[in-house]
Short mmCIF file of C-alpha atoms in Angstrom, two decimals:
data_model
loop_
_atom_site.label_atom_id
_atom_site.label_comp_id
_atom_site.label_asym_id
_atom_site.label_seq_id
_atom_site.Cartn_x
_atom_site.Cartn_y
_atom_site.Cartn_z
CA ASP J 1 39.62 55.59 20.55
CA ALA J 2 36.40 56.45 18.98
CA GLY J 3 35.51 54.28 16.09
CA VAL J 4 33.35 55.43 12.86
CA THR J 5 30.24 57.08 14.09
CA GLN J 6 26.77 56.97 12.30
CA SER J 7 23.70 58.38 12.99
CA PRO J 8 20.95 58.21 12.76
CA THR J 9 20.94 54.36 14.40
CA HIS J 10 17.10 53.83 12.57
CA LEU J 11 15.20 55.72 10.73
CA ILE J 12 11.59 54.96 9.42
CA LYS J 13 10.47 57.07 6.20
CA THR J 14 7.60 56.71 3.42
CA ARG J 15 7.90 56.43 -0.12
CA GLY J 16 9.17 59.12 -2.31
CA GLN J 17 10.58 61.05 0.77
CA HIS J 18 14.04 62.31 1.25
CA VAL J 19 16.64 60.70 3.66
CA THR J 20 20.19 61.83 4.83
CA LEU J 21 22.37 59.68 6.63
CA ARG J 22 25.56 60.60 8.19
CA CYS J 23 28.73 59.57 9.06
CA SER J 24 32.14 60.52 11.08
CA PRO J 25 35.32 58.75 10.37
CA ILE J 26 37.94 57.24 12.77
CA SER J 27 40.43 60.71 13.75
CA GLY J 28 42.99 60.69 11.16
CA HIS J 29 41.19 58.91 8.57
CA LYS J 30 40.72 60.91 5.17
CA SER J 31 38.78 58.39 3.54
CA VAL J 32 34.80 57.45 3.97
CA SER J 33 32.89 54.56 1.94
CA TRP J 34 29.34 54.00 1.84
CA TYR J 35 27.70 50.47 1.30
CA GLN J 36 24.35 49.14 1.39
CA GLN J 37 23.69 45.77 3.19
CA VAL J 38 20.06 43.89 2.77
CA LEU J 39 19.17 41.55 4.84
CA GLY J 40 20.75 37.94 3.87
CA GLN J 41 23.63 39.63 1.80
CA GLY J 42 27.11 41.25 2.23
CA PRO J 43 27.63 44.99 1.67
CA GLN J 44 27.03 46.20 -1.79
CA PHE J 45 29.67 49.38 -2.64
CA ILE J 46 27.88 52.56 -3.30
CA PHE J 47 30.21 55.51 -3.02
CA GLN J 48 33.82 55.89 -1.69
CA TYR J 49 35.03 59.46 -1.03
CA TYR J 50 38.92 60.64 -0.28
CA GLU J 51 39.86 64.03 0.27
CA LYS J 52 36.49 65.21 -0.10
CA GLU J 53 36.42 63.95 -3.88
CA GLU J 54 34.03 61.35 -5.45
CA ARG J 55 36.62 58.77 -6.23
CA GLY J 56 34.13 55.56 -6.71
CA ARG J 57 30.47 54.98 -7.40
CA GLY J 58 29.05 51.52 -7.38
CA ASN J 59 25.86 50.42 -9.39
CA PHE J 60 23.20 52.55 -7.46
CA PRO J 61 20.77 55.41 -9.78
CA ASP J 62 21.27 59.03 -9.23
CA ARG J 63 18.86 59.22 -6.24
CA PHE J 64 21.69 58.45 -4.51
CA SER J 65 24.20 60.95 -3.86
CA ALA J 66 26.93 61.82 -1.14
CA ARG J 67 29.57 64.48 -0.04
CA GLN J 68 32.45 65.17 2.37
CA PHE J 69 32.84 67.82 4.25
CA PRO J 70 36.32 69.21 5.35
CA ASN J 71 36.49 67.52 8.52
CA TYR J 72 36.40 64.41 6.73
CA SER J 73 32.71 63.39 7.85
CA SER J 74 30.59 62.67 5.01
CA GLU J 75 26.44 62.57 4.35
CA LEU J 76 24.65 60.03 2.02
CA ASN J 77 21.27 61.17 0.60
CA VAL J 78 18.51 59.24 -1.06
CA ASN J 79 15.66 60.91 -3.03
CA ALA J 80 12.44 59.66 -4.01
CA LEU J 81 12.73 56.59 -1.59
CA LEU J 82 11.68 53.28 -2.43
CA LEU J 83 10.47 50.14 -0.81
CA GLY J 84 13.56 48.38 -2.18
CA ASP J 85 15.85 51.45 -0.39
CA SER J 86 15.17 49.39 3.13
CA ALA J 87 18.27 48.40 4.05
CA LEU J 88 21.45 48.68 6.69
CA TYR J 89 23.56 51.63 5.52
CA LEU J 90 27.34 51.15 6.34
CA CYS J 91 29.66 53.80 6.95
CA ALA J 92 33.24 52.67 6.45
CA SER J 93 36.55 55.11 7.11
CA SER J 94 40.09 54.33 6.37
CA PHE J 95 43.43 56.22 6.50
CA SER J 96 43.80 56.26 2.74
CA GLN J 97 42.05 54.49 -0.47
CA GLN J 98 43.90 51.80 -0.13
CA GLU J 99 44.31 51.32 3.30
CA THR J 100 42.15 49.09 5.53
CA GLN J 101 38.50 49.87 6.13
CA TYR J 102 36.98 49.93 9.22
CA PHE J 103 33.14 50.11 9.58
CA GLY J 104 30.38 51.86 11.56
CA PRO J 105 27.33 50.25 13.32
CA GLY J 106 24.91 51.23 10.49
CA THR J 107 22.15 53.06 9.87
CA ARG J 108 18.86 50.68 9.78
CA LEU J 109 16.59 52.69 7.36
CA LEU J 110 12.95 51.27 6.91
CA VAL J 111 10.70 52.68 3.87
CA LEU J 112 7.05 51.93 4.25
CA ALA H 1 33.32 41.98 -13.13
CA GLN H 2 34.37 41.35 -9.85
CA SER H 3 32.59 38.73 -7.53
CA VAL H 4 33.20 36.97 -4.05
CA SER H 5 31.54 33.24 -3.47
CA GLN H 6 30.85 31.48 -0.16
CA HIS H 7 29.64 28.57 -0.56
CA ASN H 8 28.55 27.68 2.85
CA HIS H 9 25.46 29.65 3.64
CA HIS H 10 24.81 27.85 7.14
CA VAL H 11 27.34 26.36 9.25
CA ILE H 12 26.53 24.37 12.38
CA LEU H 13 29.24 23.39 15.08
CA SER H 14 29.87 21.86 17.87
CA GLU H 15 32.04 23.40 20.65
CA ALA H 16 35.78 22.72 19.52
CA ALA H 17 35.17 21.67 16.28
CA SER H 18 37.32 22.54 13.29
CA LEU H 19 36.26 25.16 11.03
CA GLU H 20 36.72 25.97 7.47
CA LEU H 21 35.10 28.56 5.65
CA GLY H 22 35.23 29.02 1.96
CA CYS H 23 35.70 31.97 -0.21
CA ASN H 24 36.76 32.45 -4.22
CA TYR H 25 36.76 35.17 -5.80
CA SER H 26 36.88 35.91 -9.58
CA TYR H 27 39.31 38.98 -10.56
CA GLY H 28 42.37 38.61 -12.88
CA GLY H 29 44.32 41.70 -11.27
CA THR H 30 46.41 41.93 -7.95
CA VAL H 31 44.02 42.44 -5.04
CA ASN H 32 43.67 42.64 -1.38
CA LEU H 33 41.66 40.24 0.48
CA PHE H 34 39.82 40.57 4.05
CA TRP H 35 37.62 38.66 6.41
CA TYR H 36 35.10 40.24 8.27
CA VAL H 37 33.05 39.11 11.34
CA GLN H 38 29.27 40.38 12.28
CA TYR H 39 28.44 39.24 15.97
CA PRO H 40 25.00 39.46 17.07
CA GLY H 41 24.01 42.81 17.60
CA GLN H 42 27.50 44.35 16.42
CA HIS H 43 29.14 45.87 13.63
CA LEU H 44 31.61 44.18 11.37
CA GLN H 45 34.89 44.27 12.87
CA LEU H 46 37.89 42.80 10.89
CA LEU H 47 39.43 39.63 11.59
CA LEU H 48 42.49 39.26 9.17
CA LYS H 49 43.86 40.71 6.07
CA TYR H 50 45.85 39.66 3.40
CA PHE H 51 47.98 42.56 1.01
CA SER H 52 51.28 40.79 -0.01
CA GLY H 53 53.66 38.59 1.50
CA ASP H 54 53.04 35.55 3.16
CA PRO H 55 50.05 33.99 2.11
CA LEU H 56 49.00 31.92 5.47
CA VAL H 57 47.83 34.80 7.71
CA LYS H 58 46.48 34.80 11.26
CA GLY H 59 44.03 37.15 12.25
CA ILE H 60 42.66 37.97 15.96
CA LYS H 61 40.83 34.95 18.18
CA GLY H 62 42.59 32.13 16.68
CA PHE H 63 41.35 32.63 13.00
CA GLU H 64 43.90 32.07 10.27
CA ALA H 65 43.49 32.40 5.97
CA GLU H 66 45.36 30.89 3.67
CA PHE H 67 45.60 32.70 0.16
CA ILE H 68 46.03 30.52 -3.14
CA LYS H 69 46.45 32.36 -6.07
CA SER H 70 45.90 29.72 -8.27
CA LYS H 71 42.65 28.79 -6.51
CA PHE H 72 41.51 32.05 -6.33
CA SER H 73 40.82 31.38 -2.94
CA PHE H 74 41.25 32.66 1.01
CA ASN H 75 39.50 30.22 3.17
CA LEU H 76 39.04 31.04 6.77
CA ARG H 77 40.09 28.28 9.56
CA LYS H 78 40.10 27.74 12.97
CA PRO H 79 41.19 24.64 14.74
CA SER H 80 38.85 24.82 17.64
CA VAL H 81 35.82 26.79 17.42
CA GLN H 82 34.09 28.55 20.77
CA TRP H 83 30.47 29.09 21.46
CA SER H 84 31.59 32.92 21.77
CA ASP H 85 32.46 32.39 17.45
CA THR H 86 28.76 32.20 16.80
CA ALA H 87 28.70 35.22 14.35
CA GLU H 88 28.08 36.18 10.66
CA TYR H 89 31.68 35.95 8.72
CA PHE H 90 31.88 37.77 5.15
CA CYS H 91 35.10 37.44 3.00
CA ALA H 92 35.86 40.89 0.82
CA VAL H 93 38.00 41.59 -2.25
CA ASN H 94 39.51 44.80 -3.04
CA GLU H 95 41.61 45.92 -6.35
CA ALA H 96 44.67 46.91 -5.48
CA TRP H 97 44.08 50.17 -7.43
CA GLY H 98 41.37 52.44 -8.57
CA THR H 99 38.75 53.11 -6.25
CA TYR H 100 39.92 50.25 -3.86
CA LYS H 101 35.90 49.34 -3.11
CA TYR H 102 35.11 46.32 -1.33
CA ILE H 103 33.07 43.14 -3.14
CA PHE H 104 31.82 41.67 -0.35
CA GLY H 105 30.55 37.89 -0.19
CA THR H 106 27.49 36.83 0.65
CA GLY H 107 28.30 35.89 4.19
CA THR H 108 28.39 32.75 6.11
CA ARG H 109 26.15 32.39 9.23
CA LEU H 110 28.26 30.19 11.89
CA LYS H 111 26.38 28.56 14.92
CA VAL H 112 28.44 27.16 17.75
CA LEU H 113 26.42 24.58 20.03
CA ALA H 114 27.85 25.06 23.35
#
């Protein structure tokens, strides 16, 4: 069975640019969460979507936005990139909000 | 605010040694508890989880963890580590209601010497 997939795997952007990261959940999973993992730290919660609605938001600026599509895949968008946005962005899916989350391999974003 | 503390940032053990990694959380309500592992070059994988019931939970690869509610702790143990256990280990907590967002600790890097 396919796990959570994310694209792209790596990305290099410059300050001020915009980026879109994509996530496909495990088949049958309806909830997607996004996390940011900076080197040396644990993942930090950004968003949770369930049934295409935002169900939770972490302490991230409005430059970060996300959406979930009818097929339950999801996009994370970051505008006006800053150097500090360089991180591994993780997507996790679960059958429902309260079920165990399973993580994808992540997208490594480098902002120059 | 919720937080998770992992006291050991780096641990080095020889093969066959016993392992215990500490995890404490701060939250007064009902929580679910998790240990995830990240092997070199791989993504986060679930080792074990506690939702309710027996506070001693067994996971994959011989790992177990004990939930002690009075101490707000969920320590990870393995009686005899192997070289292949070299990885980074993350403790995580989520509220058993609301957004169910996961709060992660900063991780413990385990190196097992052959």
